[in-house]
Amino acid sequence: MKDYRLKEGLNACINCGTCTAICPAAEFYRYDPRRIVDIVQSKDDEEIEKLLKSDTIWYCGECMSCVTRCPRKNAAGLIIMSLRNLSIELGYFIESEKGRQQYLLTKDLCSNVLDYGYCVYPRRFDYAGHPEAGRVWEWEEKHLDDLFERLGGNLDGKGTGAMRRIPQEDLDQLKAIFDITGATARMENVRKAGEKKAAEWGLTEEEFIAKIYTDSDPKHLNH
Amino acid sequence: MIYEGKQKIWSDYQKEIPDDHYFYVRSCIRQSFFPASEATFLDITRNKLGKDIFETEHHTTCGGIAYHSDTIPQETVMTIIARQFALMAKNGYENYVCSCITSFGLYCETMETWREYPELEAKIRENLWKSCKLEFAKPKFLIHASDLIYKYRNQIAAQAVRKLVNVHTGEPLKVVEHIGCHYSKMFPSKGVGGAEYPYVLVGMVEAWGGEIVDYPERRHCCGFGFRQYFIKGNRGYSLSNTHKKFESMEPFKPDLIITNCPGCPYFLDRWQYVIAESTGKTYGQDGHGIPALTYEEVAGLVMGYDPWDLGLQTHQVGVEPLLDKMGVPYDPSKKYLGKNGKDIGEPLPCACLK
Amino acid sequence: MTPLLYLLAIQAADPEVIDRIPSGYSHFVIPFTVGITFMLCWIGVGCVRLLAAIPKADRIKFWKSLLIPKTIVKNLRDLFGDCLFHVKIWMRKPLLGYMHSAIAFGWFMLIVLGHIEVALFVPARLNVTRGGLFYPIFYRYFVWVNPGHTTLRGSFFFFLMDFFLLYVLSGIALAVFKRFRSIVLGMRHTTKPSLADRIALYSLWLIFPLRLLAESFTADLSGGSFLTVGVNHFWHFLFGDKLWFTPCWWAYSICLGLFFAAMPFSRYMHILTEVLWILLRNAGIQPNHPRKGVAEAEIYACSSCGLCLDACPMNVQKKNLKYSSVYFIRFLRRHNEKKINAIADKCLMCDKCHALCPVGVDAPALRRAQRATVNDTLPYDYSYLPLAVPGSILAGETTATLGTLRGGTGASLGDASGGAERSEAVERPKVLPGTVSNNKVLYFAGCMTHLTPRIIKSVEKVFKEAGVEYEFADRDGGICCGRPLMLAGKAEAASKVIEANKKLIEGSGCGTLVLSCPICYKIFKEEYHLEGIKVVHYTQFINELIASGKLKVEKSEKKIVYHDPCELGRGCGVYFEPRAALDQVGTLVKAAKEYDESVCCGGSLGSLTLDTRDRAKISESSLENLLAGDPETIVTACPLCLKTFSEAVSNSRLPIKNVAVKDFAEVFCR
Amino acid sequence: MKNNILIIGGGPAGLEASAQLQRMGYNVILIEKSPKLGGHLAKWDRLFPDSVQAEEVLGRLLKGAEGVKCFTDTDVRAINRLDKSYNVRLTNGITVLSDAVLVASGFDLFDAVKKEEYGYGIYDQVMTNADLEAYFKSGSDRRIEKPGKIGFAHCVGSRDEKSGCRSCSKVCCATAVKQAIEMKQAFPDAEVFCFYMDLRLFGRHYEDIYLKAQKEYGVRFIRGRVAEVSENYDGTLLVKAEDTVAGKPLKVTLDLLVLMAGMRPSASGKAIGDLLEMSVEEDGYFAVRSGIAAGQRSPIPGIFLAGAATGPKTLPETLADARAAAMEVDRYLTEIFPDAKNYKQLVRERW
Amino acid sequence: MVDFGFGLVPSSRINLDLFDREKYEKLVAMEPDAKICMACGSCTAVCTAGQFTPTSLREAIEDVFNAKDDKALEALKACQLCGKCSMVCPRGINTRHLILSITKVYSKK
């Protein structure tokens, strides 16, 4: 595993548990970052492969709170990121319910970046998929142009300002970066793996997306 | 709580923040949900304080959310960052200020990693040239937008028309701060006040007359968790983490939450709505929630901006009780109007949350 | 017999004996009559109640057993042997046996002979309405010997009566002596008497001296033999002609009355209840509750003789005396729930108290029943055991099915999901599918043997050497045999593991099952009922291998002492085979106590509450017992004993020189 | 043989070495920077494992060192190396010509404030092991009223690279167990928790006090480093850790948290080391000639080291180290030092 | 009440404030050895039932301390009382009685 995050994040762990103690995921998922570091450190390939195919590595919220606390200057969060990277590269992510979500995440986030130059784009943030965005968003969604105008934004406008239309030349540069740094290839990988899985299950893309968007096995949680 | 103890730590974690001439980059989430906050930031710094804050239309997302959702490789995000830096240098700046905490953390991490692994920096330099034909550069000072407001906090206080004080009782408002995780948790020395007791927002609140309350779960993540929010099936995680924070701050009866992170005000606001609508529990007074505002919104309020210009109507938790306490004049009938008084309807009322 | 005696009486020409008091009554009999009536009523009601408490099937079994000739013989033998002669005590401690039999048998004879005398000489007085209850007891008070008409027959009875009185008195003398110097009679510890015990005891001590006093005072009127007449002369010598004898008879009657009145509350109740217990026991009725039904007869049959005190290995520490069976039974009688539980849980279940009990009270069984009242209802879940799945489970097929049923996610979950989250079922127990043919041997090592791999190694070596074709039932670990559950009073749970093991073993198709752990052996033998499978302990199996010449061994001069594991010796009666086999390889020396008196090593699973330090004390004393013959090697045939003794030898403060602790099988492998 | 020997540091090591060297007939000068002799020992109440009074031990040490020339409130101002001896100028104006110098500068307690997440100096109910000893001695502390739940956080400033101290401080586990027992003795109804990473109870009788703490005092040992402390509304503490044995995050509300501050190299010792140009190892403690064979010799001839100046030590270890150092000084002063002609060669061969 | 398609998730955090001291005192009165476990795991390593299904006295003791009574019972429900654990416990804990005692004290009847 050649990953700078791993180099940075993994010194000999002493299993003190400070990471798990304050980990938001450890509290609400069946998850223990200390054990992950321990497994990675064990260099037990079989265990690591099991890990890469499991839901476990997808529980982390990458808040990096663990980084502050570790007395050995480890970073469980970075280790998780590199494990996820590996799981995606090896195609293992599609084996687990949480891992499969990468299909949808990659599809949405990367297209946001490539199409608009933003990770989040309000016209693609729908109330139907986000009922928690509240009644206020239900209203905002319908009046985005008016609201941006009212609040000093520049939705899809020229020049600077919030949510301006980013010039095509810059988007082209982003695409070029994606191409040469492996992001495009990864998108492709993830897409294919997802499509294969969808076909395996006999689902259309839409059904597949609906499934991974809402699936949540209670086994992830503490009883 | 021993205040002097905190002061000592704050004095240990002070970073150099240049006074002027910044290259400004925006935050995806803040642009989408709090466009007025960024506008206020620019208005205060440029027009009220007369600083040079430069923005170019060519800058893009840093890719941080995509990166932290594990959809793009580290090399990709580093090259995008390098592109942003290159734009800064190209426009003749060396001070870089970003509006987003995720970006800020990522910039810090990237710079650290480059420092530690020069071969990686070389690779990124090459990538940047290949993809964008831009010259690699690194900022001399990298700061977060809240650091800048922190720096100007006393100047803002000097121009303020009101304080963070309950005008009816004369008591300072009880304010809870919430710092974005990626602000200083990874690199405590990069944040004003460090990772455990960050001073960046505390300093503002103190300067503007409020009283900071420290509650047990203060340091904790709002629960965004990137993928943990974007996918509906994971949102229980996100919701539960915010819930934990509110349960913990409840006995302190805060009037206001101030945040410096793009997502946090959204989550601290909307999860109150979800908790109220699905369980009936509210954390403010009389069925209201606790307003979770950005630092610009708070600065705007003390400086006398109209609350609806600040975009406070886009919060689901009603801010009226807060405005009343602070003595901010507002016209309720104008809350949901568009530009120039255009009628664009208004949101449906909530079932539970006032 | 009685008609014959009547006949003899009629034959007499002139009465030998004349009623001195025509009414056949005197006020002094009141204390006795009241006492004995009270006692008889008590026991009568008790018997009825007890029999009513027994399940109906058992009650029928009981009545029927009284008609079965074999049982009748056994009953008679036991009644005489246990109740009167105290054969069991005789065999172990002759002086103590003499004491008990002197009192029991002597008194019994006095009563019987007294009644015969009445029957012979004043038969009418046997009638209850005419004082039949007390007359034969105080016969010598009521009669006047007809001088000049004495016959040899009369003298003979006079002699017998005096002889048995003397016999009883010798027993009483020993008993009094024992109270102060019990060790002379072979008892280190004696039971601490309760208040009722004391009343009854002191009355008992006084009864016979007072009887001697009373009878000797009246001997010149009522006749007597060497003892009473002799003493009578002495009184005359001392007090002159006028002997004022009524107070003596009063005292005698009062003592008797006191004794009988106190009897139901004292240990002496056993004199009568023992009879009922022997009958019930011989009828084969098992107690299912620690103090109801049969158990009640059993606990009232305890004579509190205190032999179990010395038998109990725990009593190497004086503080443990209170946990002995005798007190357990006393508290059972008193319904002291807290103490009963504490005592029941403490016991090692080595069964020695049972083996040594003169009345065969099975205190360990009562303890088990007591434990069951608390523990049998505790929750458990053995659903992971292959209970209802025939055949396929042996091949491990269900494992796959279960895995698939769980959604196939077991593997992808990963262990990192938190240490506390116990991953899904690990593995299903499996035994080789039915490949073992009927003449093949299946070796079941058991849990404890797995902790002492040297036993497994040696057993396998011996098997190989002797060319035994065998399969290892639980090489990678198996299911517990169930005996430990049984001992803890969890019979229902035990039945589940028994069922599971049974399936596995029967499914293996073996002909012989060899066990190296006596704990397993006992339960396999007694509870498993394996059809067509011979269950043997490896001591027996190896002995057979040697006897049949399959296993070649060499005799050596090495001094070996063999420790009888509780569950093997007392538990299953296997004493001979291990010794026979060991005799072929070394010189057996004796332990201070062996066979059924062997001392538990202290490692027993029987005890629930005994702590490590107390166990170590027991181990030390057990070790000391084995070292009596100065052996070079201690051999045991139980993994627990092996482990315990190995540790005891290395931790012992005894001056031990080079004593090796070996497992039985180890001795036989080269 | 009246060589002058300067001993720097009036803690247990300095006192014991002074006593020994004085008995051998040397002229010992002991300097101590603080006004009182005894070092940390003087601030401690009782000592593990058998709860001996620290005062009693110190009293014995002081008695042994009677007659030693002793300057308190005195530090070293400058040191000059002469041919073989050292010319040491003290802050009290005195100059000592010393044939051997023994540095027994001891340790500093880790400044618990640096472990920010524990809130020492910020949250009212957080204290250190030293504060607790002071409480035991004085019987009063504003933080201790009638604590219902008390926690002990092991490894504060030990085994923590973030705090710049990778090594184990050796004494904290036993001290924590001792203090936990003492708190239980003082407040029998209290619940006491020890948060540990490894219980390093290596010495004789140490395991016994651990067992005693569990068995007789019901102290709960939780394997997991305290990750975070915060203050509840009512002023109690919310403490978070992972129970690594259970593999689950854990929280508990405590009335008092005691931080087992570890040992750090003495700062004033380091200043003297700088004057002597004596090297320190990565952990900040002085380097010795050979960790196993010559643990009391510094790399500089004539300069000796004793006690915690060369790394964390228990009190008995420190005293043994001081005695060993005294022997080493004696060997040097009898075997190497007198031979002026071959001094340099002897140093090469035997130092 | 609105259904958002997700909701609050129970926390797995051990909360020592929930520890039932009274019950625990009952347990240690019954079997004082409960106090002296070092969590070494020897018992779990040799457990007969543990070969087949997750069973652990170590965890059960931990659960008792961590106010997770149900989990403690869960960890012991498969126990066959074979006694191997008592043989290997370095502290000489009377494991079988401890198991019975935990079951007795913490099971809801």
PDB file of N, CA, C and O in Angstrom, chain C residues 559-591:
ATOM      1  N   LYS C 559       8.602 -47.172  43.045  1.00  0.00           N
ATOM      2  CA  LYS C 559       7.490 -47.157  43.999  1.00  0.00           C
ATOM      3  C   LYS C 559       6.411 -46.180  43.531  1.00  0.00           C
ATOM      4  O   LYS C 559       6.663 -44.986  43.394  1.00  0.00           O
ATOM      5  N   ILE C 560       5.271 -46.757  43.273  1.00  0.00           N
ATOM      6  CA  ILE C 560       4.166 -45.949  42.753  1.00  0.00           C
ATOM      7  C   ILE C 560       3.038 -45.912  43.785  1.00  0.00           C
ATOM      8  O   ILE C 560       2.716 -46.924  44.392  1.00  0.00           O
ATOM      9  N   VAL C 561       2.478 -44.733  43.958  1.00  0.00           N
ATOM     10  CA  VAL C 561       1.244 -44.678  44.734  1.00  0.00           C
ATOM     11  C   VAL C 561       0.138 -44.251  43.796  1.00  0.00           C
ATOM     12  O   VAL C 561       0.344 -43.393  42.937  1.00  0.00           O
ATOM     13  N   TYR C 562      -0.984 -44.904  43.909  1.00  0.00           N
ATOM     14  CA  TYR C 562      -2.095 -44.578  43.031  1.00  0.00           C
ATOM     15  C   TYR C 562      -3.143 -43.782  43.797  1.00  0.00           C
ATOM     16  O   TYR C 562      -3.528 -44.152  44.913  1.00  0.00           O
ATOM     17  N   HIS C 563      -3.544 -42.703  43.195  1.00  0.00           N
ATOM     18  CA  HIS C 563      -4.600 -41.889  43.819  1.00  0.00           C
ATOM     19  C   HIS C 563      -5.926 -42.235  43.169  1.00  0.00           C
ATOM     20  O   HIS C 563      -6.060 -42.176  41.951  1.00  0.00           O
ATOM     21  N   ASP C 564      -6.886 -42.617  43.983  1.00  0.00           N
ATOM     22  CA  ASP C 564      -8.208 -42.914  43.445  1.00  0.00           C
ATOM     23  C   ASP C 564      -8.959 -41.605  43.220  1.00  0.00           C
ATOM     24  O   ASP C 564      -9.343 -40.934  44.179  1.00  0.00           O
ATOM     25  N   PRO C 565      -9.174 -41.208  41.962  1.00  0.00           N
ATOM     26  CA  PRO C 565      -9.985 -40.004  41.729  1.00  0.00           C
ATOM     27  C   PRO C 565     -11.403 -40.251  42.254  1.00  0.00           C
ATOM     28  O   PRO C 565     -11.926 -41.364  42.125  1.00  0.00           O
ATOM     29  N   CYS C 566     -11.973 -39.228  42.827  1.00  0.00           N
ATOM     30  CA  CYS C 566     -13.294 -39.392  43.457  1.00  0.00           C
ATOM     31  C   CYS C 566     -14.316 -39.982  42.501  1.00  0.00           C
ATOM     32  O   CYS C 566     -15.025 -40.933  42.827  1.00  0.00           O
ATOM     33  N   GLU C 567     -14.386 -39.379  41.311  1.00  0.00           N
ATOM     34  CA  GLU C 567     -15.446 -39.778  40.394  1.00  0.00           C
ATOM     35  C   GLU C 567     -15.225 -41.187  39.842  1.00  0.00           C
ATOM     36  O   GLU C 567     -16.164 -41.839  39.422  1.00  0.00           O
ATOM     37  N   LEU C 568     -13.973 -41.607  39.845  1.00  0.00           N
ATOM     38  CA  LEU C 568     -13.676 -42.933  39.309  1.00  0.00           C
ATOM     39  C   LEU C 568     -13.859 -43.990  40.381  1.00  0.00           C
ATOM     40  O   LEU C 568     -14.489 -45.026  40.154  1.00  0.00           O
ATOM     41  N   GLY C 569     -13.294 -43.737  41.568  1.00  0.00           N
ATOM     42  CA  GLY C 569     -13.358 -44.704  42.650  1.00  0.00           C
ATOM     43  C   GLY C 569     -14.742 -44.747  43.264  1.00  0.00           C
ATOM     44  O   GLY C 569     -15.583 -45.561  42.886  1.00  0.00           O
ATOM     45  N   ARG C 570     -14.958 -43.822  44.158  1.00  0.00           N
ATOM     46  CA  ARG C 570     -16.268 -43.790  44.817  1.00  0.00           C
ATOM     47  C   ARG C 570     -17.390 -43.588  43.813  1.00  0.00           C
ATOM     48  O   ARG C 570     -18.476 -44.140  43.962  1.00  0.00           O
ATOM     49  N   GLY C 571     -17.087 -42.832  42.779  1.00  0.00           N
ATOM     50  CA  GLY C 571     -18.145 -42.507  41.815  1.00  0.00           C
ATOM     51  C   GLY C 571     -18.566 -43.685  40.971  1.00  0.00           C
ATOM     52  O   GLY C 571     -19.740 -43.876  40.708  1.00  0.00           O
ATOM     53  N   CYS C 572     -17.588 -44.456  40.510  1.00  0.00           N
ATOM     54  CA  CYS C 572     -17.924 -45.542  39.586  1.00  0.00           C
ATOM     55  C   CYS C 572     -17.428 -46.903  40.071  1.00  0.00           C
ATOM     56  O   CYS C 572     -17.576 -47.899  39.362  1.00  0.00           O
ATOM     57  N   GLY C 573     -16.789 -46.925  41.213  1.00  0.00           N
ATOM     58  CA  GLY C 573     -16.328 -48.198  41.759  1.00  0.00           C
ATOM     59  C   GLY C 573     -15.152 -48.813  41.021  1.00  0.00           C
ATOM     60  O   GLY C 573     -14.907 -50.010  41.105  1.00  0.00           O
ATOM     61  N   VAL C 574     -14.427 -47.994  40.273  1.00  0.00           N
ATOM     62  CA  VAL C 574     -13.256 -48.536  39.577  1.00  0.00           C
ATOM     63  C   VAL C 574     -12.030 -48.405  40.491  1.00  0.00           C
ATOM     64  O   VAL C 574     -11.468 -47.321  40.617  1.00  0.00           O
ATOM     65  N   TYR C 575     -11.707 -49.473  41.171  1.00  0.00           N
ATOM     66  CA  TYR C 575     -10.540 -49.477  42.057  1.00  0.00           C
ATOM     67  C   TYR C 575      -9.505 -50.479  41.575  1.00  0.00           C
ATOM     68  O   TYR C 575      -8.320 -50.288  41.705  1.00  0.00           O
ATOM     69  N   PHE C 576     -10.024 -51.567  41.035  1.00  0.00           N
ATOM     70  CA  PHE C 576      -9.160 -52.699  40.758  1.00  0.00           C
ATOM     71  C   PHE C 576      -8.282 -52.507  39.523  1.00  0.00           C
ATOM     72  O   PHE C 576      -7.062 -52.646  39.590  1.00  0.00           O
ATOM     73  N   GLU C 577      -8.909 -52.157  38.395  1.00  0.00           N
ATOM     74  CA  GLU C 577      -8.183 -52.137  37.128  1.00  0.00           C
ATOM     75  C   GLU C 577      -6.950 -51.245  37.135  1.00  0.00           C
ATOM     76  O   GLU C 577      -5.875 -51.695  36.720  1.00  0.00           O
ATOM     77  N   PRO C 578      -7.064 -50.021  37.589  1.00  0.00           N
ATOM     78  CA  PRO C 578      -5.847 -49.207  37.561  1.00  0.00           C
ATOM     79  C   PRO C 578      -4.722 -49.811  38.384  1.00  0.00           C
ATOM     80  O   PRO C 578      -3.560 -49.797  37.971  1.00  0.00           O
ATOM     81  N   ARG C 579      -5.080 -50.390  39.507  1.00  0.00           N
ATOM     82  CA  ARG C 579      -4.031 -50.975  40.355  1.00  0.00           C
ATOM     83  C   ARG C 579      -3.425 -52.207  39.686  1.00  0.00           C
ATOM     84  O   ARG C 579      -2.214 -52.397  39.703  1.00  0.00           O
ATOM     85  N   ALA C 580      -4.303 -53.013  39.097  1.00  0.00           N
ATOM     86  CA  ALA C 580      -3.818 -54.221  38.428  1.00  0.00           C
ATOM     87  C   ALA C 580      -2.830 -53.836  37.339  1.00  0.00           C
ATOM     88  O   ALA C 580      -1.775 -54.449  37.187  1.00  0.00           O
ATOM     89  N   ALA C 581      -3.146 -52.809  36.590  1.00  0.00           N
ATOM     90  CA  ALA C 581      -2.265 -52.392  35.497  1.00  0.00           C
ATOM     91  C   ALA C 581      -0.978 -51.803  36.046  1.00  0.00           C
ATOM     92  O   ALA C 581       0.119 -52.151  35.570  1.00  0.00           O
ATOM     93  N   LEU C 582      -1.093 -50.974  37.063  1.00  0.00           N
ATOM     94  CA  LEU C 582       0.104 -50.331  37.612  1.00  0.00           C
ATOM     95  C   LEU C 582       1.036 -51.356  38.235  1.00  0.00           C
ATOM     96  O   LEU C 582       2.258 -51.198  38.226  1.00  0.00           O
ATOM     97  N   ASP C 583       0.433 -52.403  38.771  1.00  0.00           N
ATOM     98  CA  ASP C 583       1.223 -53.454  39.392  1.00  0.00           C
ATOM     99  C   ASP C 583       2.155 -54.097  38.380  1.00  0.00           C
ATOM    100  O   ASP C 583       3.172 -54.680  38.732  1.00  0.00           O
ATOM    101  N   GLN C 584       1.806 -53.987  37.105  1.00  0.00           N
ATOM    102  CA  GLN C 584       2.626 -54.588  36.050  1.00  0.00           C
ATOM    103  C   GLN C 584       3.865 -53.749  35.726  1.00  0.00           C
ATOM    104  O   GLN C 584       4.782 -54.236  35.096  1.00  0.00           O
ATOM    105  N   VAL C 585       3.844 -52.509  36.111  1.00  0.00           N
ATOM    106  CA  VAL C 585       4.983 -51.664  35.738  1.00  0.00           C
ATOM    107  C   VAL C 585       5.775 -51.136  36.926  1.00  0.00           C
ATOM    108  O   VAL C 585       6.852 -50.590  36.745  1.00  0.00           O
ATOM    109  N   GLY C 586       5.239 -51.282  38.097  1.00  0.00           N
ATOM    110  CA  GLY C 586       5.972 -50.755  39.246  1.00  0.00           C
ATOM    111  C   GLY C 586       5.543 -51.444  40.514  1.00  0.00           C
ATOM    112  O   GLY C 586       4.802 -52.429  40.494  1.00  0.00           O
ATOM    113  N   THR C 587       6.057 -50.940  41.613  1.00  0.00           N
ATOM    114  CA  THR C 587       5.704 -51.509  42.898  1.00  0.00           C
ATOM    115  C   THR C 587       4.728 -50.558  43.574  1.00  0.00           C
ATOM    116  O   THR C 587       5.069 -49.429  43.886  1.00  0.00           O
ATOM    117  N   LEU C 588       3.534 -51.040  43.745  1.00  0.00           N
ATOM    118  CA  LEU C 588       2.510 -50.178  44.342  1.00  0.00           C
ATOM    119  C   LEU C 588       2.738 -50.059  45.842  1.00  0.00           C
ATOM    120  O   LEU C 588       2.917 -51.045  46.532  1.00  0.00           O
ATOM    121  N   VAL C 589       2.765 -48.837  46.304  1.00  0.00           N
ATOM    122  CA  VAL C 589       2.816 -48.647  47.752  1.00  0.00           C
ATOM    123  C   VAL C 589       1.479 -48.048  48.189  1.00  0.00           C
ATOM    124  O   VAL C 589       0.739 -47.509  47.383  1.00  0.00           O
ATOM    125  N   LYS C 590       1.235 -48.159  49.476  1.00  0.00           N
ATOM    126  CA  LYS C 590      -0.075 -47.742  49.966  1.00  0.00           C
ATOM    127  C   LYS C 590      -0.074 -46.272  50.352  1.00  0.00           C
ATOM    128  O   LYS C 590       0.921 -45.746  50.852  1.00  0.00           O
ATOM    129  N   ALA C 591      -1.189 -45.682  50.118  1.00  0.00           N
ATOM    130  CA  ALA C 591      -1.399 -44.338  50.657  1.00  0.00           C
ATOM    131  C   ALA C 591      -2.003 -44.524  52.044  1.00  0.00           C
ATOM    132  O   ALA C 591      -2.469 -45.605  52.384  1.00  0.00           O
TER     133      ALA C 591
END
